[in-house]
């Protein structure tokens, strides 16, 4: 494979690290006090789910998220942090890529009517797939350094 500046594996590492930075920014810009103390994030998601055209989304939200809003706020916020750090450092990279892909799929499905969010979730999902199937942890990663995967 020909490439400019870096080799192919290094460019895949750049892509993986960039995706990690995107997740880290998603975590950084969240109003954590609002999410954890006032429940703003889950309340917003509940409003979106309640108006969703797909009954499976409404029912799934009512079954999984609504009964435990505080715990789910922590799950969402700290999942984004864990994904960001895992991808930047290249630690448990395949697990982080699959987890991020699933989280993007959930976000994509929940916000199916919000076109502004769809581009972000689609692109993050695509990057996750490429980084996963190209095994982007082979370069510049703790996984590679310690012999994981």
GROMACS .gro file of C-alpha atoms in nm:
model
  149
    1UNK     CA    1   0.000   0.000   0.000
    2UNK     CA    2   0.137   0.338  -0.096
    3UNK     CA    3   0.074   0.630   0.136
    4UNK     CA    4   0.202   0.982   0.186
    5UNK     CA    5   0.394   1.069   0.501
    6UNK     CA    6   0.303   0.763   0.705
    7UNK     CA    7   0.248   0.399   0.620
    8UNK     CA    8  -0.101   0.251   0.600
    9UNK     CA    9  -0.101   0.113   0.953
   10UNK     CA   10   0.008   0.450   1.091
   11UNK     CA   11  -0.274   0.628   0.904
   12UNK     CA   12  -0.520   0.378   1.054
   13UNK     CA   13  -0.379   0.459   1.397
   14UNK     CA   14  -0.432   0.829   1.323
   15UNK     CA   15  -0.794   0.751   1.232
   16UNK     CA   16  -0.840   0.550   1.555
   17UNK     CA   17  -0.685   0.823   1.768
   18UNK     CA   18  -0.897   1.088   1.595
   19UNK     CA   19  -1.210   0.888   1.673
   20UNK     CA   20  -1.093   0.863   2.034
   21UNK     CA   21  -1.049   1.240   2.047
   22UNK     CA   22  -1.403   1.280   1.909
   23UNK     CA   23  -1.540   1.059   2.192
   24UNK     CA   24  -1.328   1.246   2.447
   25UNK     CA   25  -1.471   1.575   2.322
   26UNK     CA   26  -1.825   1.431   2.350
   27UNK     CA   27  -1.746   1.357   2.714
   28UNK     CA   28  -1.566   1.687   2.781
   29UNK     CA   29  -1.841   1.917   2.658
   30UNK     CA   30  -2.122   1.747   2.853
   31UNK     CA   31  -2.264   1.942   3.145
   32UNK     CA   32  -2.186   1.671   3.400
   33UNK     CA   33  -2.353   1.854   3.684
   34UNK     CA   34  -2.669   1.875   3.474
   35UNK     CA   35  -2.648   1.509   3.375
   36UNK     CA   36  -2.573   1.377   3.725
   37UNK     CA   37  -2.757   1.616   3.957
   38UNK     CA   38  -3.050   1.743   3.751
   39UNK     CA   39  -3.088   1.452   3.507
   40UNK     CA   40  -3.090   1.679   3.203
   41UNK     CA   41  -2.938   1.434   2.955
   42UNK     CA   42  -3.170   1.145   3.032
   43UNK     CA   43  -3.471   1.381   3.053
   44UNK     CA   44  -3.389   1.509   2.704
   45UNK     CA   45  -3.353   1.153   2.574
   46UNK     CA   46  -3.682   1.056   2.741
   47UNK     CA   47  -3.857   1.339   2.557
   48UNK     CA   48  -3.706   1.227   2.225
   49UNK     CA   49  -3.796   0.861   2.292
   50UNK     CA   50  -4.155   0.948   2.392
   51UNK     CA   51  -4.212   1.114   2.053
   52UNK     CA   52  -4.030   0.848   1.852
   53UNK     CA   53  -4.222   0.693   1.562
   54UNK     CA   54  -4.090   0.343   1.637
   55UNK     CA   55  -4.264   0.172   1.927
   56UNK     CA   56  -3.954  -0.046   1.987
   57UNK     CA   57  -3.753   0.266   2.070
   58UNK     CA   58  -4.022   0.399   2.303
   59UNK     CA   59  -4.065   0.062   2.471
   60UNK     CA   60  -3.693  -0.005   2.496
   61UNK     CA   61  -3.633   0.332   2.657
   62UNK     CA   62  -3.918   0.280   2.904
   63UNK     CA   63  -3.788  -0.066   2.994
   64UNK     CA   64  -3.414  -0.004   3.013
   65UNK     CA   65  -3.347   0.365   3.076
   66UNK     CA   66  -3.654   0.522   3.241
   67UNK     CA   67  -3.648   0.304   3.556
   68UNK     CA   68  -3.286   0.397   3.630
   69UNK     CA   69  -3.217   0.749   3.499
   70UNK     CA   70  -2.931   0.831   3.738
   71UNK     CA   71  -2.742   0.508   3.667
   72UNK     CA   72  -2.794   0.549   3.292
   73UNK     CA   73  -2.660   0.904   3.306
   74UNK     CA   74  -2.337   0.769   3.455
   75UNK     CA   75  -2.326   0.485   3.200
   76UNK     CA   76  -2.358   0.723   2.904
   77UNK     CA   77  -2.116   0.988   3.028
   78UNK     CA   78  -1.845   0.748   3.145
   79UNK     CA   79  -1.884   0.521   2.842
   80UNK     CA   80  -1.787   0.818   2.625
   81UNK     CA   81  -1.483   0.884   2.845
   82UNK     CA   82  -1.379   0.517   2.841
   83UNK     CA   83  -1.419   0.497   2.464
   84UNK     CA   84  -1.213   0.810   2.412
   85UNK     CA   85  -0.928   0.700   2.637
   86UNK     CA   86  -0.932   0.342   2.507
   87UNK     CA   87  -0.907   0.453   2.145
   88UNK     CA   88  -0.647   0.725   2.204
   89UNK     CA   89  -0.424   0.495   2.407
   90UNK     CA   90  -0.504   0.189   2.200
   91UNK     CA   91  -0.605  -0.009   2.509
   92UNK     CA   92  -0.862  -0.285   2.459
   93UNK     CA   93  -0.909  -0.127   2.119
   94UNK     CA   94  -1.137  -0.385   1.954
   95UNK     CA   95  -1.367  -0.373   2.257
   96UNK     CA   96  -1.372   0.008   2.247
   97UNK     CA   97  -1.444   0.006   1.873
   98UNK     CA   98  -1.736  -0.237   1.907
   99UNK     CA   99  -1.867  -0.046   2.211
  100UNK     CA  100  -1.846   0.283   2.026
  101UNK     CA  101  -2.017   0.134   1.723
  102UNK     CA  102  -2.303   0.012   1.944
  103UNK     CA  103  -2.333   0.347   2.121
  104UNK     CA  104  -2.340   0.530   1.787
  105UNK     CA  105  -2.606   0.288   1.662
  106UNK     CA  106  -2.816   0.362   1.974
  107UNK     CA  107  -2.769   0.737   1.930
  108UNK     CA  108  -2.847   0.708   1.558
  109UNK     CA  109  -3.167   0.513   1.627
  110UNK     CA  110  -3.286   0.736   1.910
  111UNK     CA  111  -3.223   1.054   1.714
  112UNK     CA  112  -3.344   0.925   1.376
  113UNK     CA  113  -3.534   1.252   1.319
  114UNK     CA  114  -3.242   1.484   1.406
  115UNK     CA  115  -3.050   1.514   1.080
  116UNK     CA  116  -2.776   1.724   1.239
  117UNK     CA  117  -2.682   1.431   1.465
  118UNK     CA  118  -2.711   1.163   1.198
  119UNK     CA  119  -2.400   1.268   1.008
  120UNK     CA  120  -2.188   1.255   1.321
  121UNK     CA  121  -2.317   0.914   1.428
  122UNK     CA  122  -2.289   0.768   1.079
  123UNK     CA  123  -1.931   0.889   1.034
  124UNK     CA  124  -1.822   0.776   1.380
  125UNK     CA  125  -1.978   0.435   1.309
  126UNK     CA  126  -1.802   0.411   0.974
  127UNK     CA  127  -1.467   0.501   1.131
  128UNK     CA  128  -1.527   0.238   1.400
  129UNK     CA  129  -1.592  -0.029   1.135
  130UNK     CA  130  -1.285   0.063   0.931
  131UNK     CA  131  -1.062   0.081   1.239
  132UNK     CA  132  -1.197  -0.253   1.365
  133UNK     CA  133  -1.168  -0.453   1.043
  134UNK     CA  134  -0.829  -0.297   0.959
  135UNK     CA  135  -0.708  -0.386   1.311
  136UNK     CA  136  -0.595  -0.030   1.382
  137UNK     CA  137  -0.437  -0.132   1.714
  138UNK     CA  138  -0.132  -0.274   1.534
  139UNK     CA  139   0.048   0.060   1.552
  140UNK     CA  140   0.084   0.322   1.826
  141UNK     CA  141  -0.120   0.132   2.084
  142UNK     CA  142  -0.080  -0.017   2.426
  143UNK     CA  143  -0.249  -0.330   2.290
  144UNK     CA  144   0.041  -0.378   2.049
  145UNK     CA  145   0.303  -0.288   2.308
  146UNK     CA  146   0.180  -0.549   2.556
  147UNK     CA  147   0.083  -0.808   2.298
  148UNK     CA  148  -0.296  -0.800   2.325
  149UNK     CA  149  -0.506  -0.897   2.025
   0.00000   0.00000   0.00000
